[in-house]
Amino acid sequence: MGATMRAVDIKGGKGPASALFINEIPHPQPKASDAIVRVKAFGLNRMDLIQREGNYPLPPQAPTTLGVEFSGVIEELGTNPESGFKVGDEVFGLAYGGAYAEYIAISTHMLIHKPKEMSWELCAGIPETWITALQALHLVADLKPGQTILWHAGASSVSIAGIQLSKIAEASAVFATTRSDAKCEFVVKEIGANKAFNSGGDSNWADQVLEETGGKGVDVIIDFVGASYFADNLKALAKDGRMVMLGLMGGLEVPAGTNLGPILFKRLRVEGSTLRSRDENYQKKLRDDLASFALPKFLDGTLKVPIEKVFPWTEIIAAHQLLEGNSTMGKVICRID
């Protein structure tokens, strides 16, 4: 291997999509438990857009290169890798960063063997999305069989995963919000939500949730929006309900006049959660859950990973522009030829 490799970089260190370009950077070196993986494909996530703009606080172990999920081939191993991995293995995995590159140094504790039946592009779109959904659903929200759940941003990749996982977890009803009728139709007909509500404009989606649940509300809400949905989330939750906040796309500051009474009177739990800042042991447990529980269901078709579009990585600007246009109904993937 050479001393350098190609990787996506940002002119000036941060900026719009147009600031992205392919640069030469130092080749990564493996730590004891690491593998060096030659990247075949990588998935795009909204955190990449936020990081590109300079607004994402990186965990200390993360390289500055964008990208947390990928697929590829092991080219080299450190001195103490996890057993079961060898040079030449086809893998996919979750990283703290660095996936927008020809090679990545990644702990073998975060790798999964790639089934031959699954494409590089499909596998590159799984780790961040599905591990985030598994974490939110089971470790944070603790959804029980027979309970109801609402996923905001229902056509986003995490919610597409979460809706399907909620059904497997025997939720009695799975609801979603999106900001277009086309996306509502997609998450019901293609992904399996029981009902989806258009939350665009002056929508009364919280009232519609109450109507669908006979006035009770839902037991769990998974929210990526934050401030602008906060009051309606409290309204739409049932007694002893849980709201898990995974993002703040709708702002940080709750609007003046927001009534916090439901938190007390309905005994609600509001909890924030992140994945990228978690330590490796925590993430490894989720990797194991993904490999043992979800991977067989990808193979038999029970679980779907819709892909909106695959770009050659030389078109990274267009890929970012597509994702930030909020029109996607599936993963955006880049392929390294």
GROMACS .gro file of C-alpha atoms in nm:
model
  337
    1MET     CA    1   0.000   0.000   0.000
    2GLY     CA    2   0.112   0.353  -0.071
    3ALA     CA    3   0.166   0.626   0.186
    4THR     CA    4  -0.142   0.812   0.069
    5MET     CA    5  -0.491   0.736  -0.057
    6ARG     CA    6  -0.782   0.922  -0.210
    7ALA     CA    7  -1.059   1.048   0.017
    8VAL     CA    8  -1.342   1.300   0.008
    9ASP     CA    9  -1.230   1.627   0.167
   10ILE     CA   10  -1.389   1.968   0.229
   11LYS     CA   11  -1.236   2.287   0.093
   12GLY     CA   12  -1.168   2.515   0.387
   13GLY     CA   13  -1.262   2.244   0.636
   14LYS     CA   14  -1.636   2.312   0.621
   15GLY     CA   15  -1.892   2.439   0.376
   16PRO     CA   16  -2.176   2.355   0.135
   17ALA     CA   17  -2.193   2.044  -0.081
   18SER     CA   18  -2.000   2.226  -0.352
   19ALA     CA   19  -1.697   2.237  -0.116
   20LEU     CA   20  -1.653   1.859  -0.137
   21PHE     CA   21  -1.368   1.723  -0.348
   22ILE     CA   22  -1.144   1.415  -0.370
   23ASN     CA   23  -0.805   1.473  -0.214
   24GLU     CA   24  -0.491   1.275  -0.131
   25ILE     CA   25  -0.457   1.208   0.244
   26PRO     CA   26  -0.234   0.979   0.455
   27HIS     CA   27  -0.314   0.609   0.438
   28PRO     CA   28  -0.459   0.481   0.771
   29GLN     CA   29  -0.261   0.252   0.998
   30PRO     CA   30  -0.427  -0.025   1.203
   31LYS     CA   31  -0.437  -0.035   1.583
   32ALA     CA   32  -0.416  -0.377   1.749
   33SER     CA   33  -0.781  -0.478   1.704
   34ASP     CA   34  -0.828  -0.297   1.372
   35ALA     CA   35  -0.862  -0.403   1.013
   36ILE     CA   36  -0.770  -0.195   0.712
   37VAL     CA   37  -1.063  -0.231   0.473
   38ARG     CA   38  -1.056  -0.136   0.107
   39VAL     CA   39  -1.389   0.042   0.071
   40LYS     CA   40  -1.625  -0.069  -0.204
   41ALA     CA   41  -1.925   0.149  -0.112
   42PHE     CA   42  -2.032   0.388   0.162
   43GLY     CA   43  -2.366   0.518   0.283
   44LEU     CA   44  -2.465   0.880   0.331
   45ASN     CA   45  -2.633   1.000   0.649
   46ARG     CA   46  -2.775   1.331   0.764
   47MET     CA   47  -2.497   1.362   1.021
   48ASP     CA   48  -2.256   1.384   0.726
   49LEU     CA   49  -2.432   1.699   0.608
   50ILE     CA   50  -2.415   1.850   0.956
   51GLN     CA   51  -2.047   1.757   0.991
   52ARG     CA   52  -1.969   1.898   0.647
   53GLU     CA   53  -2.114   2.231   0.760
   54GLY     CA   54  -1.897   2.229   1.073
   55ASN     CA   55  -2.186   2.176   1.317
   56TYR     CA   56  -2.132   1.817   1.433
   57PRO     CA   57  -1.923   1.764   1.749
   58LEU     CA   58  -1.696   1.473   1.662
   59PRO     CA   59  -1.611   1.210   1.924
   60PRO     CA   60  -1.238   1.217   2.004
   61GLN     CA   61  -1.167   0.887   1.826
   62ALA     CA   62  -1.322   1.002   1.495
   63PRO     CA   63  -1.109   1.106   1.198
   64THR     CA   64  -1.209   1.426   1.022
   65THR     CA   65  -1.297   1.239   0.700
   66LEU     CA   66  -1.674   1.199   0.662
   67GLY     CA   67  -1.867   0.872   0.667
   68VAL     CA   68  -1.961   0.611   0.926
   69GLU     CA   69  -2.094   0.312   0.727
   70PHE     CA   70  -1.932   0.116   0.445
   71SER     CA   71  -1.869  -0.220   0.283
   72GLY     CA   72  -1.542  -0.355   0.153
   73VAL     CA   73  -1.260  -0.612   0.169
   74ILE     CA   74  -1.010  -0.661   0.453
   75GLU     CA   75  -0.660  -0.583   0.324
   76GLU     CA   76  -0.465  -0.590   0.652
   77LEU     CA   77  -0.517  -0.679   1.018
   78GLY     CA   78  -0.370  -0.542   1.339
   79THR     CA   79  -0.187  -0.754   1.592
   80ASN     CA   80  -0.495  -0.856   1.795
   81PRO     CA   81  -0.810  -0.864   1.578
   82GLU     CA   82  -1.138  -1.024   1.678
   83SER     CA   83  -1.132  -1.393   1.594
   84GLY     CA   84  -1.310  -1.494   1.275
   85PHE     CA   85  -1.172  -1.221   1.050
   86LYS     CA   86  -0.892  -1.265   0.798
   87VAL     CA   87  -0.738  -1.082   0.505
   88GLY     CA   88  -0.962  -1.111   0.199
   89ASP     CA   89  -1.290  -1.127   0.394
   90GLU     CA   90  -1.580  -0.927   0.252
   91VAL     CA   91  -1.730  -0.719   0.532
   92PHE     CA   92  -1.945  -0.421   0.618
   93GLY     CA   93  -1.947  -0.213   0.932
   94LEU     CA   94  -1.997   0.095   1.144
   95ALA     CA   95  -1.711   0.340   1.204
   96TYR     CA   96  -1.662   0.660   1.403
   97GLY     CA   97  -1.570   0.824   1.072
   98GLY     CA   98  -1.346   0.791   0.767
   99ALA     CA   99  -1.568   0.590   0.531
  100TYR     CA  100  -1.557   0.841   0.243
  101ALA     CA  101  -1.220   0.705   0.138
  102GLU     CA  102  -1.043   0.427  -0.050
  103TYR     CA  103  -0.933   0.265   0.278
  104ILE     CA  104  -1.057   0.281   0.637
  105ALA     CA  105  -0.907   0.168   0.968
  106ILE     CA  106  -1.191   0.008   1.163
  107SER     CA  107  -1.212  -0.200   1.478
  108THR     CA  108  -1.287  -0.561   1.391
  109HIS     CA  109  -1.540  -0.550   1.678
  110MET     CA  110  -1.756  -0.334   1.450
  111LEU     CA  111  -1.736  -0.550   1.136
  112ILE     CA  112  -1.991  -0.799   1.004
  113HIS     CA  113  -1.922  -1.061   0.737
  114LYS     CA  114  -2.096  -0.966   0.413
  115PRO     CA  115  -2.328  -1.238   0.279
  116LYS     CA  116  -2.253  -1.320  -0.084
  117GLU     CA  117  -2.623  -1.274  -0.168
  118MET     CA  118  -2.614  -0.906  -0.068
  119SER     CA  119  -2.456  -0.634  -0.280
  120TRP     CA  120  -2.183  -0.395  -0.171
  121GLU     CA  121  -2.427  -0.107  -0.203
  122LEU     CA  122  -2.699  -0.273   0.005
  123CYS     CA  123  -2.459  -0.364   0.286
  124ALA     CA  124  -2.310  -0.012   0.290
  125GLY     CA  125  -2.657   0.125   0.369
  126ILE     CA  126  -2.726  -0.093   0.672
  127PRO     CA  127  -2.494  -0.032   0.970
  128GLU     CA  128  -2.565   0.324   1.089
  129THR     CA  129  -2.932   0.319   0.993
  130TRP     CA  130  -3.031  -0.014   1.140
  131ILE     CA  131  -2.813   0.002   1.450
  132THR     CA  132  -2.959   0.344   1.531
  133ALA     CA  133  -3.312   0.209   1.491
  134LEU     CA  134  -3.238  -0.101   1.702
  135GLN     CA  135  -3.086   0.115   1.976
  136ALA     CA  136  -3.379   0.358   1.984
  137LEU     CA  137  -3.644   0.089   1.976
  138HIS     CA  138  -3.508  -0.161   2.226
  139LEU     CA  139  -3.236  -0.007   2.443
  140VAL     CA  140  -3.389   0.340   2.487
  141ALA     CA  141  -3.766   0.326   2.423
  142ASP     CA  142  -3.800  -0.036   2.543
  143LEU     CA  143  -4.098  -0.107   2.320
  144LYS     CA  144  -4.310  -0.395   2.447
  145PRO     CA  145  -4.532  -0.627   2.240
  146GLY     CA  146  -4.880  -0.479   2.205
  147GLN     CA  147  -4.767  -0.118   2.245
  148THR     CA  148  -4.805   0.153   1.980
  149ILE     CA  149  -4.528   0.362   1.826
  150LEU     CA  150  -4.491   0.668   1.601
  151TRP     CA  151  -4.181   0.731   1.390
  152HIS     CA  152  -4.130   1.088   1.270
  153ALA     CA  153  -3.952   1.147   0.936
  154GLY     CA  154  -4.107   0.819   0.830
  155ALA     CA  155  -3.939   0.804   0.488
  156SER     CA  156  -3.591   0.863   0.634
  157SER     CA  157  -3.365   0.561   0.638
  158VAL     CA  158  -3.367   0.522   1.018
  159SER     CA  159  -3.745   0.534   1.033
  160ILE     CA  160  -3.777   0.296   0.737
  161ALA     CA  161  -3.571   0.054   0.946
  162GLY     CA  162  -3.757   0.137   1.265
  163ILE     CA  163  -4.104   0.084   1.119
  164GLN     CA  164  -4.008  -0.265   1.004
  165LEU     CA  165  -3.837  -0.350   1.334
  166SER     CA  166  -4.141  -0.227   1.528
  167LYS     CA  167  -4.364  -0.469   1.342
  168ILE     CA  168  -4.127  -0.758   1.414
  169ALA     CA  169  -4.128  -0.647   1.781
  170GLU     CA  170  -4.508  -0.701   1.776
  171ALA     CA  171  -4.618  -0.339   1.815
  172SER     CA  172  -4.998  -0.334   1.795
  173ALA     CA  173  -4.984  -0.034   1.560
  174VAL     CA  174  -4.698   0.149   1.387
  175PHE     CA  175  -4.756   0.507   1.276
  176ALA     CA  176  -4.538   0.757   1.093
  177THR     CA  177  -4.528   1.119   0.988
  178THR     CA  178  -4.379   1.250   0.666
  179ARG     CA  179  -4.405   1.585   0.490
  180SER     CA  180  -4.565   1.469   0.167
  181ASP     CA  181  -4.855   1.251   0.058
  182ALA     CA  182  -4.623   1.049  -0.166
  183LYS     CA  183  -4.399   0.963   0.128
  184CYS     CA  184  -4.701   0.875   0.343
  185GLU     CA  185  -4.815   0.633   0.074
  186PHE     CA  186  -4.465   0.488   0.050
  187VAL     CA  187  -4.426   0.411   0.422
  188VAL     CA  188  -4.768   0.246   0.437
  189LYS     CA  189  -4.765   0.048   0.113
  190GLU     CA  190  -4.394  -0.033   0.082
  191ILE     CA  191  -4.266  -0.031   0.441
  192GLY     CA  192  -4.571  -0.150   0.632
  193ALA     CA  193  -4.677   0.132   0.863
  194ASN     CA  194  -5.042   0.105   0.969
  195LYS     CA  195  -5.104   0.475   0.904
  196ALA     CA  196  -4.896   0.777   0.804
  197PHE     CA  197  -4.980   1.143   0.859
  198ASN     CA  198  -4.866   1.436   0.644
  199SER     CA  199  -4.707   1.675   0.895
  200GLY     CA  200  -4.639   1.951   0.643
  201GLY     CA  201  -4.788   2.298   0.662
  202ASP     CA  202  -5.064   2.346   0.920
  203SER     CA  203  -5.110   1.973   0.981
  204ASN     CA  204  -5.296   1.854   1.289
  205TRP     CA  205  -5.109   1.523   1.293
  206ALA     CA  206  -5.122   1.497   1.674
  207ASP     CA  207  -5.502   1.514   1.665
  208GLN     CA  208  -5.503   1.249   1.394
  209VAL     CA  209  -5.288   1.023   1.612
  210LEU     CA  210  -5.533   1.065   1.898
  211GLU     CA  211  -5.823   0.987   1.667
  212GLU     CA  212  -5.653   0.670   1.538
  213THR     CA  213  -5.583   0.552   1.894
  214GLY     CA  214  -5.928   0.625   2.035
  215GLY     CA  215  -5.801   0.925   2.228
  216LYS     CA  216  -5.530   0.730   2.410
  217GLY     CA  217  -5.223   0.840   2.215
  218VAL     CA  218  -4.916   0.631   2.134
  219ASP     CA  219  -4.685   0.462   2.381
  220VAL     CA  220  -4.362   0.559   2.205
  221ILE     CA  221  -4.254   0.842   1.974
  222ILE     CA  222  -3.916   0.840   1.798
  223ASP     CA  223  -3.840   1.201   1.704
  224PHE     CA  224  -3.573   1.357   1.482
  225VAL     CA  225  -3.732   1.702   1.467
  226GLY     CA  226  -3.706   1.852   1.814
  227ALA     CA  227  -3.842   2.191   1.913
  228SER     CA  228  -4.109   2.244   1.648
  229TYR     CA  229  -4.274   1.906   1.723
  230PHE     CA  230  -4.222   1.906   2.099
  231ALA     CA  231  -4.565   2.028   2.209
  232ASP     CA  232  -4.750   1.803   1.965
  233ASN     CA  233  -4.538   1.507   2.076
  234LEU     CA  234  -4.653   1.562   2.434
  235LYS     CA  235  -5.011   1.583   2.311
  236ALA     CA  236  -4.985   1.263   2.104
  237LEU     CA  237  -4.826   1.048   2.375
  238ALA     CA  238  -5.029   0.815   2.594
  239LYS     CA  239  -4.999   0.802   2.972
  240ASP     CA  240  -4.659   0.662   3.073
  241GLY     CA  241  -4.543   0.723   2.716
  242ARG     CA  242  -4.182   0.765   2.607
  243MET     CA  243  -4.034   1.012   2.360
  244VAL     CA  244  -3.688   0.936   2.225
  245MET     CA  245  -3.513   1.233   2.064
  246LEU     CA  246  -3.255   1.141   1.800
  247GLY     CA  247  -3.226   1.474   1.618
  248LEU     CA  248  -3.304   1.844   1.625
  249MET     CA  249  -3.390   1.921   1.263
  250GLY     CA  250  -3.675   2.149   1.378
  251GLY     CA  251  -3.464   2.358   1.614
  252LEU     CA  252  -3.321   2.361   1.965
  253GLU     CA  253  -3.548   2.609   2.143
  254VAL     CA  254  -3.903   2.506   2.234
  255PRO     CA  255  -4.151   2.776   2.122
  256ALA     CA  256  -4.275   3.021   2.386
  257GLY     CA  257  -4.602   2.911   2.542
  258THR     CA  258  -4.530   2.538   2.518
  259ASN     CA  259  -4.726   2.357   2.788
  260LEU     CA  260  -4.502   2.117   2.981
  261GLY     CA  261  -4.790   1.994   3.195
  262PRO     CA  262  -4.839   1.668   3.003
  263ILE     CA  263  -4.491   1.552   3.107
  264LEU     CA  264  -4.606   1.558   3.468
  265PHE     CA  265  -4.971   1.468   3.439
  266LYS     CA  266  -4.923   1.186   3.187
  267ARG     CA  267  -4.602   1.066   3.356
  268LEU     CA  268  -4.408   1.099   3.031
  269ARG     CA  269  -4.043   1.013   2.980
  270VAL     CA  270  -3.841   1.232   2.742
  271GLU     CA  271  -3.494   1.100   2.661
  272GLY     CA  272  -3.226   1.197   2.415
  273SER     CA  273  -2.987   0.950   2.260
  274THR     CA  274  -2.691   0.941   2.023
  275LEU     CA  275  -2.496   0.651   1.876
  276ARG     CA  276  -2.172   0.794   1.741
  277SER     CA  277  -2.058   0.920   2.082
  278ARG     CA  278  -2.109   0.579   2.248
  279ASP     CA  279  -1.809   0.368   2.342
  280GLU     CA  280  -1.705   0.066   2.138
  281ASN     CA  281  -1.839  -0.192   2.383
  282TYR     CA  282  -2.187  -0.041   2.360
  283GLN     CA  283  -2.170  -0.030   1.981
  284LYS     CA  284  -2.034  -0.384   1.963
  285LYS     CA  285  -2.340  -0.516   2.148
  286LEU     CA  286  -2.562  -0.349   1.890
  287ARG     CA  287  -2.346  -0.489   1.610
  288ASP     CA  288  -2.399  -0.836   1.754
  289ASP     CA  289  -2.775  -0.776   1.772
  290LEU     CA  290  -2.780  -0.661   1.410
  291ALA     CA  291  -2.580  -0.964   1.292
  292SER     CA  292  -2.779  -1.224   1.485
  293PHE     CA  293  -3.129  -1.080   1.466
  294ALA     CA  294  -3.160  -0.866   1.154
  295LEU     CA  295  -2.910  -1.012   0.906
  296PRO     CA  296  -3.105  -1.337   0.848
  297LYS     CA  297  -3.416  -1.128   0.785
  298PHE     CA  298  -3.241  -0.924   0.516
  299LEU     CA  299  -3.149  -1.252   0.347
  300ASP     CA  300  -3.502  -1.397   0.352
  301GLY     CA  301  -3.664  -1.068   0.245
  302THR     CA  302  -3.847  -0.998   0.572
  303LEU     CA  303  -3.654  -0.671   0.609
  304LYS     CA  304  -3.606  -0.428   0.320
  305VAL     CA  305  -3.332  -0.171   0.260
  306PRO     CA  306  -3.470   0.067  -0.004
  307ILE     CA  307  -3.198   0.247  -0.200
  308GLU     CA  308  -3.290   0.581  -0.351
  309LYS     CA  309  -2.983   0.615  -0.574
  310VAL     CA  310  -2.626   0.491  -0.612
  311PHE     CA  311  -2.363   0.745  -0.724
  312PRO     CA  312  -2.001   0.695  -0.823
  313TRP     CA  313  -1.807   0.861  -0.543
  314THR     CA  314  -1.667   1.112  -0.791
  315GLU     CA  315  -2.021   1.258  -0.786
  316ILE     CA  316  -2.018   1.315  -0.410
  317ILE     CA  317  -2.144   1.672  -0.451
  318ALA     CA  318  -2.458   1.555  -0.631
  319ALA     CA  319  -2.507   1.280  -0.371
  320HIS     CA  320  -2.501   1.530  -0.086
  321GLN     CA  321  -2.731   1.766  -0.272
  322LEU     CA  322  -2.983   1.488  -0.325
  323LEU     CA  323  -2.983   1.394   0.044
  324GLU     CA  324  -3.020   1.750   0.169
  325GLY     CA  325  -3.309   1.808  -0.074
  326ASN     CA  326  -3.529   1.594   0.159
  327SER     CA  327  -3.695   1.412  -0.129
  328THR     CA  328  -3.540   1.069  -0.074
  329MET     CA  329  -3.726   0.751   0.021
  330GLY     CA  330  -3.431   0.526   0.090
  331LYS     CA  331  -3.055   0.528   0.122
  332VAL     CA  332  -2.816   0.734  -0.087
  333ILE     CA  333  -2.503   0.528  -0.155
  334CYS     CA  334  -2.168   0.604  -0.317
  335ARG     CA  335  -1.968   0.336  -0.493
  336ILE     CA  336  -1.587   0.345  -0.522
  337ASP     CA  337  -1.486   0.186  -0.853
   0.00000   0.00000   0.00000
